[in-house]
Amino acid sequence: MAIRRYTKMEYGSPDEMVFGESKYPVSYGLGQTVGAGVVVPEINFAPRPGAEKNPESLRREYVDYITKDILDRAITLGFPTVQLENEHIFQMVNEPEKYAKPVVAGQKELMQKYYDEHDIALSIRHTLADPRLAEEGLRPGMDNKHSYPEKCIHSIEVAAENGADLLSIESTGGKEVADYAILRQDIRGWLFGIGYLGSIDMAWLWPQIVDIAKKNKVRAGGDTNCAGANTSMFMAGGYLDRDIPRTFAAVTRAIASARTLVAWECGATGPDKDCGYEGPIVKAIAGKPTSQEGKDSHCAHADLMGNLIAQTCDLWSNESVEYHPEFGGSSVQCWLGSIGYEAALMNTAKQLKQDKLLRDLYMATDRYRSPEAFILAYDNAYKIGLAITEHGNDIYLRAKAAGITAARLIEDESKAGKLRLSKHEQDMLRKIITDLSALPDEESKFVDQCLKAYKDVPMFNPRNYDL
Amino acid sequence: MAIRRYTKMEYGSPDEMVFGESKYPVSYGLGQTVGAGVVVPEINFAPRPGAEKNPESLRREYVDYITKDILDRAITLGFPTVQLENEHIFQMVNEPEKYAKPVVAGQKELMQKYYDEHDIALSIRHTLADPRLAEEGLRPGMDNKHSYPEKCIHSIEVAAENGADLLSIESTGGKEVADYAILRQDIRGWLFGIGYLGSIDMAWLWPQIVDIAKKNKVRAGGDTNCAGANTSMFMAGGYLDRDIPRTFAAVTRAIASARTLVAWECGATGPDKDCGYEGPIVKAIAGKPTSQEGKDSHCAHADLMGNLIAQTCDLWSNESVEYHPEFGGSSVQCWLGSIGYEAALMNTAKQLKQDKLLRDLYMATDRYRSPEAFILAYDNAYKIGLAITEHGNDIYLRAKAAGITAARLIEDESKAGKLRLSKHEQDMLRKIITDLSALPDEESKFVDQCLKAYKDVPMFNPRNYDL
Amino acid sequence: MLDLKSVNFDRILKRYDIQMESKESPEELAARMVPKDPTLRKVAEDVVFMRYKTVNDNVIAALKEYSPEDVIERGLIKGMDVVGELYGRGIYYLPHVMVAADAMDKGVKLCESKMKGVRETRGKVVMHVAEGDPHDIGKNIAAVLLKSNGYTVVDMGRDVAIADVVTTVEHEKPHIVTGTALMTTTMSAFPKIADKLQAKGVNIPFICAGGAVNRAYVESYPLGVFAAKAIQGPVLANKIVDGYDWRKLRENWDKLTAVKE
Amino acid sequence: MLDLKSVNFDRILKRYDIQMESKESPEELAARMVPKDPTLRKVAEDVVFMRYKTVNDNVIAALKEYSPEDVIERGLIKGMDVVGELYGRGIYYLPHVMVAADAMDKGVKLCESKMKGVRETRGKVVMHVAEGDPHDIGKNIAAVLLKSNGYTVVDMGRDVAIADVVTTVEHEKPHIVTGTALMTTTMSAFPKIADKLQAKGVNIPFICAGGAVNRAYVESYPLGVFAAKAIQGPVLANKIVDGYDWRKLRENWDKLTAVKE
Ligand code: B12
Ligand code: B12
């Protein structure tokens, strides 16, 4: 499968972007269309501890309890459309026939029933687990201990064949280097890990997913960089955290978006996965629908852009919540209430032709809450998209350009504008700009440099990336 | 203490009302001002089962865990202001010195520390429990078994003396009759229970709360009709529920607002409590700030007006969530994220002078989702307010007028407009209008009628209301 | 206010309730289900159509032809069965059930006054709301449904002390004891009650319900059987008088409670 | 885009991080804390200021005056203490700690090569991430902090089978075993490990951490001691080598972990 790199923007200007609309809407599932004028709530969940005990207990948890609760609540509140996301747990990728198949099939069967009875638009995203371990080998034939690469691909097939509407994954290529780099604030290492190695790994993985999707007449959604940029964001945290500076996290997000784009370049149609916050950038480039999460995904993690990130979403997600009882119902029902109502608000704004205004309110609320929020504001996201497409054919240069552009945007605004940085964030920003500026202009030189510098990083094996 | 009845509207027109602003802002606590241009998130919580084991375990739960988590998360996310609400549990009203005092004092001490260190505006509402049992007697001296009336008043004093900033209660006068009536769809009984008996009970209770507040230089907030109208709403539920029709619930809400107003007529200053949805009506009448809850209180209960109800709020609440861990932190931290960001969005709209537009988006989203949402839309809420003030001096006539006005608004819109009703809801609406229209024009006749009709209602004792 | 004329509300919300409305009328369903005999039929219809005023006369008329036991079983309770069916199908709402139950109650009282001994009911249930907990609506609904399904209910009310529950159970010797708790801080009474009952050798099922509790919690102590909805009360009770103990109820819980929702 | 000029952002958000910024500099604090002796001082400062390049030379110089043990204890580890203090006060961020630890590590290796026997560390810790769980960042951070506080770490990596953990503990005889789990569906390995260890008579504390677990869960099985943050690793470990068993750690947990946040 040929990879078609993005070398120009699908959107002509930032202002064209708004939630609930994308250049290339996608239809799938049971009457579902995403990106064509309606924001759809996407509800994610995790089983209770112990549910994984055996295949039947897991099926019951996912189907009889979680899926049923969600569908009932959607009808109860009058939501016209809902997407479910099931993030596969380890057992489901390790023994897909045994653990995943009954879940995938059972969910779809129940959804079909509600679709038939109530005419509610429904779809389900299956996010396959990526269990591959760099230390054992990322490609087929390399991991003699667990055969994870083979199992990973097989589990995608099982999902596609048994009822998934949308296939996604948070692939982990290059993570071993990024993990090392993040703890040392080494932006070059991070760029190498995610921007470069991650893009190579995705170019291996995603054509296979797209093929499987095509064969089964379902959709290949997209990837997000949970493994990298979300880890940065998570560790950078909020105003009480001191693990890593938020300027570093912001720049890694920009770099990650150059990587996340690869799924779509391999033929995936979107909607992109929630979980990552690269959506505004990749949507600006490719015009495909994205799922985003923010203020209503605090069940899963806090962020510093809870409203802003809704600005250009097509699905609005809660990221994930453990299934358990609350006063208001089960946890999935409660969070569905929040995301469903937020989606309804956005849809009202669309109907009243006030969507761009609401978008701007979302954006303005958090524009200066953190550097990451700032670079993801749709105008800045667009600029980062431009930097990526300018070097669209070179996975190294485009990731670097994304990083530098983000860093410069932050720098300029912190000097002349309203974005305030702590001293430590400023120091880090200066170091990032210096480090990135010092990098060579050629891929081969960069790779040589990095292979040398990171050869002792635990678990890093260049053969995983054909290097 | 004299009761000053509202006989005219404080707002000149519905359009003057908007979230984050009220005619009579209130200052209290640690740098807190409500209703003066900023919407404040209000976070509520319930202790884990078992926390009530002894006073120390309860104190630890409320102070060391819950309050600390909340304050940390508020700082983490950069929320400039937060209000806590502590709904007292049975043990705290039953033995206030032992159970309530250490909690109230401990919370305040910790809040003071954060206020001093971070200059975050903070306040705490203590919602005292009303444990009184109609069957034992609602007034002092009547309940020989538990002395609940005495304990209730005493617990208010304990809270006020030890650190409460704001005193609230969800008083339960008349509930025994309303409970009976709700299960039989008897609107007259409900009007008698809540509109009449409830107002009498509040006129006894609230002057005492206002006195205690004044003596301790704290604020008397307000009451809401959780016992009545929320029970209706809760039982009417959503589109899958068939317990009671939503038209009935809507009319009870309107009646309840005539009762809820009494707290303010007795001298309470607001902000009114969350939990009830009477806010838009009583705010229209009195111009005092109110706390509301909707899409971000689904942890506590689902509703059919998750956005609409934000239209005119001054505080934005999660209603209540049991303290427990989630992926994103503790449950109180997660829900604080959601309400805090929603408040931030409203505040951005205010800063950008787009608040009335956002208000209308909120309102339009749910205007036709349910009859209750419809009558609470600020234009209709205003009309119900007018009906109440027209008969402001007569607690019977004003409650009846509120009910009839609401019923007529629903009827008109369902005939000529976009509000759709199920057949059962229509039947009920017709019956309500007939029943209410048949009622006498004089309080004394009404009371005679009801005392006869409901004399056998279990637990109902006219002496509780000096009748 | 913004002009809402142009809004397509179907893209914002969907009125599933209206879409689901049953086409069948209570009359149609009742016509199929009530007894054929004209005298008993009238009695049953009084219950189905909540005719509180005529039920007395019709019961008196029926008592001329039938024994009090028959009027109850084949007239009044038959009518209540129809009501249950109407509720189950979404044609009736809860208040219909409550008012129908009031009508039935009136008829039952009349029949009982004509009986020789005490009426034999399906079983006896002791009900209560946990200490410190004032939330009794759910318990009240459940009580009505149990009564109208032929059970004798000893309603201890709300805010009931642990010791009182235990004493009453010892004294009344019911088939079932129930507890309702809507607060996380009151429900801890249930395991204590269960322990004390077991200590006294009482092994009847203890149906626990109310917003605060869930199945996992209720099944964490002996005797406990969870109920999510009041309508499950009669379903569980019927099994109990059929001989199911609390362990067997737990095992079959998913199946039993799926019957009616 | 809307014009944001008029916005008063202080009414929307508050930059507590900037408000809290420490006025003190690393240099000021280090000046007070590093050893007075100029040779050891240089070694300590190499750690504090993360001078990966000079640390070798300075350690070699110090080894001329001091024993390898002294250079480690009074130079390198002293430097790391300063780093910990800087981190605790919010002056340093985590990456500083990591890079300083790298520098210390380099120095320690050099010293060890000059020692007669094996260096005696404070204690030994076996660490792992639960089976099926790939989330290892937290464990990696904790490992670095334990190492830089003078502990020997046997790092088993991620996705480690239950049996392997038990075997390794039997074999290595550590003072402490740790487990990390970030998924609700992997953490159930912990009670199993605890049971198996107890069955083999191993009674060392089993520090369990990671996003999925919480204190209540970890204290629901024997041996389990919860850690919320990596920085609590050394705090708990120090108590363990001082003789606290898992029960005593649990009793004093609130106090112990409040020390540093
Ligand atoms: C109405 C209400 C009240 C009314 C109660 C009226 C009444 N007569 O019951 C009043 C105002 C009195 C009240 C008071 C309080 N309340 Co209140 N209340 C509610 C509310 C809104 C609805 C409860 C309700 O009626 N539900 C409908 C009924 C039908 O449901 P149910 O009882 O669960 O019954 C169903 C099933 O459980 C089952 N069932 C029940 N019993 C049985 C028995 C059998 C045998 C069977 C088969 C089935 C069965 O059948 C029913 C459905 O079919 C809830 C909100 C919520 N999310 O639950 C809060 C709620 C229960 N209250 C709450 C609180 C905190 C309080 C107060 C403490 C507040 C305060 N500080 O004043 C006080 C209590 C004071 C005291 N004495 O301690 C909290 C509890 C939090 C916690 N710690 O667990 C809740 C959850 C609200 C919240 N989200 O915070 N409350
Ligand atoms: C980054 C991340 C990943 C990365 C992991 C990178 C890595 N090397 O660790 C990748 C992409 C690989 C990943 C994959 C998956 N993940 Co993930 N991931 C996260 C994320 C965003 C952050 C985790 C993190 O790094 N936190 C920061 C570290 C520092 O925290 P920590 O490990 O807890 O450590 C701290 C303490 O616990 C303590 N500590 C830890 N260990 C020790 C040891 C000792 C001795 C001591 C003292 C202290 C200590 O110290 C640290 C702080 O100081 C979380 C989100 C969240 N809310 O947690 C989800 C999350 C954990 N992942 C989740 C899921 C579902 C997955 C996947 C299954 C998704 C999928 N379908 O692909 C896959 C796993 C596939 C598989 N093999 O099964 C869920 C888990 C849900 C559940 N069931 O419980 C989470 C919670 C996200 C969510 N909200 O849904 N993930």
PDB file of C-alpha atoms and ligand atoms in Angstrom, chain A residues 46-47 87-90 93 127-131 170 172 175 179 226-227 230-231 234-235 243 300-301 319-320, chain B residues 327-328, chain D residues 127 132 134-139 141-142 146 158 178-180 182-185 207 209-212 227-233, ligand 2:
ATOM      1  CA  ALA A  46     -12.718   0.042  31.399  1.00  0.00           C
ATOM      2  CA  PRO A  47     -13.936  -3.131  33.074  1.00  0.00           C
ATOM      3  CA  GLU A  87     -10.070  -0.178  24.391  1.00  0.00           C
ATOM      4  CA  HIS A  88      -8.911  -3.750  24.343  1.00  0.00           C
ATOM      5  CA  ILE A  89      -7.202  -4.977  27.436  1.00  0.00           C
ATOM      6  CA  PHE A  90      -4.202  -7.249  27.493  1.00  0.00           C
ATOM      7  CA  VAL A  93      -4.914  -9.082  22.440  1.00  0.00           C
ATOM      8  CA  THR A 127      -9.043   0.268  19.933  1.00  0.00           C
ATOM      9  CA  LEU A 128      -6.753  -2.673  19.717  1.00  0.00           C
ATOM     10  CA  ALA A 129      -4.007  -3.007  22.254  1.00  0.00           C
ATOM     11  CA  ASP A 130      -0.410  -2.755  21.136  1.00  0.00           C
ATOM     12  CA  PRO A 131       1.378  -5.155  23.459  1.00  0.00           C
ATOM     13  CA  GLU A 170      -2.332   3.720  20.025  1.00  0.00           C
ATOM     14  CA  THR A 172       3.981   2.447  20.627  1.00  0.00           C
ATOM     15  CA  LYS A 175       8.432   4.782  22.862  1.00  0.00           C
ATOM     16  CA  ASP A 179      10.552   7.381  27.572  1.00  0.00           C
ATOM     17  CA  CYS A 226      -0.807   8.330  23.882  1.00  0.00           C
ATOM     18  CA  ALA A 227       2.508   6.588  24.416  1.00  0.00           C
ATOM     19  CA  ASN A 230       0.133  12.098  26.410  1.00  0.00           C
ATOM     20  CA  THR A 231       2.755  10.779  28.734  1.00  0.00           C
ATOM     21  CA  PHE A 234       0.314  13.681  31.947  1.00  0.00           C
ATOM     22  CA  MET A 235       3.685  14.147  33.613  1.00  0.00           C
ATOM     23  CA  ASP A 243       7.742  16.442  37.016  1.00  0.00           C
ATOM     24  CA  ALA A 300      -9.348   9.649  33.009  1.00  0.00           C
ATOM     25  CA  HIS A 301      -6.913  12.505  33.409  1.00  0.00           C
ATOM     26  CA  GLU A 319     -11.420   9.075  27.315  1.00  0.00           C
ATOM     27  CA  SER A 320     -12.226   6.247  29.730  1.00  0.00           C
TER      28      SER A 320
ATOM     29  CA  PHE B 327      -8.133   7.015  36.777  1.00  0.00           C
ATOM     30  CA  GLY B 328      -8.022  10.794  36.764  1.00  0.00           C
TER      31      GLY B 328
ATOM     32  CA  MET D 127      10.996  -4.274  41.094  1.00  0.00           C
ATOM     33  CA  GLY D 132       0.232  -7.754  30.656  1.00  0.00           C
ATOM     34  CA  PRO D 134       3.347  -2.124  29.545  1.00  0.00           C
ATOM     35  CA  HIS D 135       3.224   1.027  31.664  1.00  0.00           C
ATOM     36  CA  ASP D 136       6.709   1.238  33.098  1.00  0.00           C
ATOM     37  CA  ILE D 137       7.594   4.905  33.370  1.00  0.00           C
ATOM     38  CA  GLY D 138       6.567   5.212  36.987  1.00  0.00           C
ATOM     39  CA  LYS D 139       8.542   2.105  37.882  1.00  0.00           C
ATOM     40  CA  ILE D 141      11.398   6.725  37.963  1.00  0.00           C
ATOM     41  CA  ALA D 142      11.049   4.900  41.243  1.00  0.00           C
ATOM     42  CA  LEU D 146      15.842   4.154  44.978  1.00  0.00           C
ATOM     43  CA  ARG D 158       7.467  -4.830  32.546  1.00  0.00           C
ATOM     44  CA  THR D 178       7.696  -3.734  44.406  1.00  0.00           C
ATOM     45  CA  GLY D 179       4.993  -3.959  41.789  1.00  0.00           C
ATOM     46  CA  THR D 180       3.497  -1.377  39.460  1.00  0.00           C
ATOM     47  CA  LEU D 182      -1.649   0.982  35.715  1.00  0.00           C
ATOM     48  CA  MET D 183      -4.547  -1.134  34.593  1.00  0.00           C
ATOM     49  CA  THR D 184      -7.464  -2.414  36.619  1.00  0.00           C
ATOM     50  CA  THR D 185      -7.180  -5.650  34.686  1.00  0.00           C
ATOM     51  CA  ILE D 207       5.253  -1.967  47.775  1.00  0.00           C
ATOM     52  CA  ALA D 209       1.972   1.446  43.064  1.00  0.00           C
ATOM     53  CA  GLY D 210       0.706   2.676  39.731  1.00  0.00           C
ATOM     54  CA  GLY D 211      -2.372   4.514  38.544  1.00  0.00           C
ATOM     55  CA  ALA D 212      -4.715   1.529  38.872  1.00  0.00           C
ATOM     56  CA  ALA D 227       2.976   4.110  47.335  1.00  0.00           C
ATOM     57  CA  ALA D 228       1.371   7.045  45.566  1.00  0.00           C
ATOM     58  CA  LYS D 229       4.503   8.704  44.265  1.00  0.00           C
ATOM     59  CA  ALA D 230       7.958   7.516  43.277  1.00  0.00           C
ATOM     60  CA  ILE D 231       9.484   9.796  45.827  1.00  0.00           C
ATOM     61  CA  GLN D 232       7.825   7.785  48.567  1.00  0.00           C
ATOM     62  CA  GLY D 233       9.953   4.792  47.550  1.00  0.00           C
TER      63      GLY D 233
HETATM   64  C1  B12 E   2       1.379   6.731  28.835  1.00  0.00           C
HETATM   65  C2  B12 E   2       0.276   5.722  28.847  1.00  0.00           C
HETATM   66  C3  B12 E   2       0.428   4.606  28.051  1.00  0.00           C
HETATM   67  C4  B12 E   2       1.704   4.279  27.319  1.00  0.00           C
HETATM   68  C5  B12 E   2       2.691   3.653  28.352  1.00  0.00           C
HETATM   69  C6  B12 E   2       4.094   4.180  28.229  1.00  0.00           C
HETATM   70  C7  B12 E   2       4.947   3.615  29.290  1.00  0.00           C
HETATM   71  N1  B12 E   2       6.150   3.266  28.960  1.00  0.00           N
HETATM   72  O1  B12 E   2       4.583   3.487  30.439  1.00  0.00           O
HETATM   73  C8  B12 E   2       1.193   3.249  26.269  1.00  0.00           C
HETATM   74  C9  B12 E   2       0.810   3.926  24.985  1.00  0.00           C
HETATM   75  C10 B12 E   2       2.136   2.119  25.985  1.00  0.00           C
HETATM   76  C11 B12 E   2      -0.103   2.808  26.875  1.00  0.00           C
HETATM   77  C12 B12 E   2      -0.726   1.685  26.413  1.00  0.00           C
HETATM   78  C13 B12 E   2      -1.959   1.288  26.856  1.00  0.00           C
HETATM   79  N2  B12 E   2      -2.695   1.885  27.785  1.00  0.00           N
HETATM   80 CO1  B12 E   2      -2.123   3.393  28.770  1.00  0.00          CO
HETATM   81  N3  B12 E   2      -1.845   5.007  29.597  1.00  0.00           N
HETATM   82  C14 B12 E   2      -0.877   5.924  29.630  1.00  0.00           C
HETATM   83  C15 B12 E   2      -1.224   7.141  30.486  1.00  0.00           C
HETATM   84  C16 B12 E   2      -1.686   8.257  29.561  1.00  0.00           C
HETATM   85  C17 B12 E   2      -0.135   7.710  31.385  1.00  0.00           C
HETATM   86  C18 B12 E   2       0.536   6.686  32.293  1.00  0.00           C
HETATM   87  C19 B12 E   2       1.801   7.266  32.853  1.00  0.00           C
HETATM   88  O2  B12 E   2       2.832   7.138  32.276  1.00  0.00           O
HETATM   89  N4  B12 E   2       1.676   7.966  33.972  1.00  0.00           N
HETATM   90  C20 B12 E   2       2.793   8.643  34.596  1.00  0.00           C
HETATM   91  C21 B12 E   2       3.549   7.692  35.512  1.00  0.00           C
HETATM   92  C22 B12 E   2       4.764   8.384  36.061  1.00  0.00           C
HETATM   93  O3  B12 E   2       2.650   7.344  36.554  1.00  0.00           O
HETATM   94  P1  B12 E   2       2.722   5.929  37.333  1.00  0.00           P
HETATM   95  O4  B12 E   2       3.224   4.869  36.484  1.00  0.00           O
HETATM   96  O5  B12 E   2       1.417   5.715  38.022  1.00  0.00           O
HETATM   97  O6  B12 E   2       3.811   6.197  38.431  1.00  0.00           O
HETATM   98  C23 B12 E   2       3.625   7.048  39.507  1.00  0.00           C
HETATM   99  C24 B12 E   2       3.186   6.341  40.763  1.00  0.00           C
HETATM  100  O7  B12 E   2       2.249   5.323  40.529  1.00  0.00           O
HETATM  101  C25 B12 E   2       4.441   5.880  41.411  1.00  0.00           C
HETATM  102  N5  B12 E   2       4.973   4.573  41.119  1.00  0.00           N
HETATM  103  C26 B12 E   2       4.843   3.755  40.070  1.00  0.00           C
HETATM  104  N6  B12 E   2       5.561   2.631  40.242  1.00  0.00           N
HETATM  105  C27 B12 E   2       6.170   2.711  41.434  1.00  0.00           C
HETATM  106  C28 B12 E   2       6.996   1.836  42.132  1.00  0.00           C
HETATM  107  C29 B12 E   2       7.451   2.199  43.389  1.00  0.00           C
HETATM  108  C30 B12 E   2       8.353   1.307  44.113  1.00  0.00           C
HETATM  109  C31 B12 E   2       7.061   3.433  43.943  1.00  0.00           C
HETATM  110  C32 B12 E   2       7.542   3.821  45.250  1.00  0.00           C
HETATM  111  C33 B12 E   2       6.233   4.295  43.250  1.00  0.00           C
HETATM  112  C34 B12 E   2       5.805   3.942  42.009  1.00  0.00           C
HETATM  113  O8  B12 E   2       5.378   6.855  41.009  1.00  0.00           O
HETATM  114  C35 B12 E   2       4.965   7.611  39.869  1.00  0.00           C
HETATM  115  C36 B12 E   2       4.791   9.071  40.215  1.00  0.00           C
HETATM  116  O9  B12 E   2       5.783   9.569  41.002  1.00  0.00           O
HETATM  117  C37 B12 E   2      -2.393   6.566  31.351  1.00  0.00           C
HETATM  118  C38 B12 E   2      -3.404   7.616  31.798  1.00  0.00           C
HETATM  119  C39 B12 E   2      -3.656   7.599  33.276  1.00  0.00           C
HETATM  120  N7  B12 E   2      -4.681   8.297  33.680  1.00  0.00           N
HETATM  121  O10 B12 E   2      -2.959   6.982  34.055  1.00  0.00           O
HETATM  122  C40 B12 E   2      -2.996   5.506  30.431  1.00  0.00           C
HETATM  123  C41 B12 E   2      -3.702   4.234  30.966  1.00  0.00           C
HETATM  124  C42 B12 E   2      -2.956   3.691  32.157  1.00  0.00           C
HETATM  125  N8  B12 E   2      -3.639   3.303  29.851  1.00  0.00           N
HETATM  126  C43 B12 E   2      -4.741   2.678  29.687  1.00  0.00           C
HETATM  127  C44 B12 E   2      -4.967   1.733  28.645  1.00  0.00           C
HETATM  128  C45 B12 E   2      -6.376   1.177  28.524  1.00  0.00           C
HETATM  129  C46 B12 E   2      -3.954   1.356  27.797  1.00  0.00           C
HETATM  130  C47 B12 E   2      -4.067   0.309  26.667  1.00  0.00           C
HETATM  131  C48 B12 E   2      -4.717  -0.978  27.068  1.00  0.00           C
HETATM  132  C49 B12 E   2      -4.819   1.041  25.530  1.00  0.00           C
HETATM  133  C50 B12 E   2      -4.967   0.226  24.293  1.00  0.00           C
HETATM  134  N9  B12 E   2      -6.096  -0.412  24.105  1.00  0.00           N
HETATM  135  O11 B12 E   2      -4.043   0.250  23.534  1.00  0.00           O
HETATM  136  C51 B12 E   2      -2.600   0.097  26.271  1.00  0.00           C
HETATM  137  C52 B12 E   2      -1.942  -1.129  26.892  1.00  0.00           C
HETATM  138  C53 B12 E   2      -1.763  -2.222  25.863  1.00  0.00           C
HETATM  139  C54 B12 E   2      -1.454  -3.493  26.524  1.00  0.00           C
HETATM  140  N10 B12 E   2      -0.272  -3.984  26.352  1.00  0.00           N
HETATM  141  O12 B12 E   2      -2.284  -4.042  27.173  1.00  0.00           O
HETATM  142  C55 B12 E   2      -5.768   3.019  30.717  1.00  0.00           C
HETATM  143  C56 B12 E   2      -5.916   1.905  31.750  1.00  0.00           C
HETATM  144  C57 B12 E   2      -7.368   1.571  31.958  1.00  0.00           C
HETATM  145  C58 B12 E   2      -7.517   0.387  32.858  1.00  0.00           C
HETATM  146  N11 B12 E   2      -8.136  -0.660  32.402  1.00  0.00           N
HETATM  147  O13 B12 E   2      -7.112   0.412  33.957  1.00  0.00           O
HETATM  148  C59 B12 E   2      -5.251   4.363  31.232  1.00  0.00           C
HETATM  149  C60 B12 E   2      -5.631   4.640  32.688  1.00  0.00           C
HETATM  150  C61 B12 E   2      -5.812   5.465  30.321  1.00  0.00           C
HETATM  151  C62 B12 E   2      -7.266   5.617  30.473  1.00  0.00           C
HETATM  152  N12 B12 E   2      -7.681   6.596  31.209  1.00  0.00           N
HETATM  153  O14 B12 E   2      -8.004   4.870  29.913  1.00  0.00           O
HETATM  154  N13 B12 E   2      -0.525   3.630  27.809  1.00  0.00           N
END
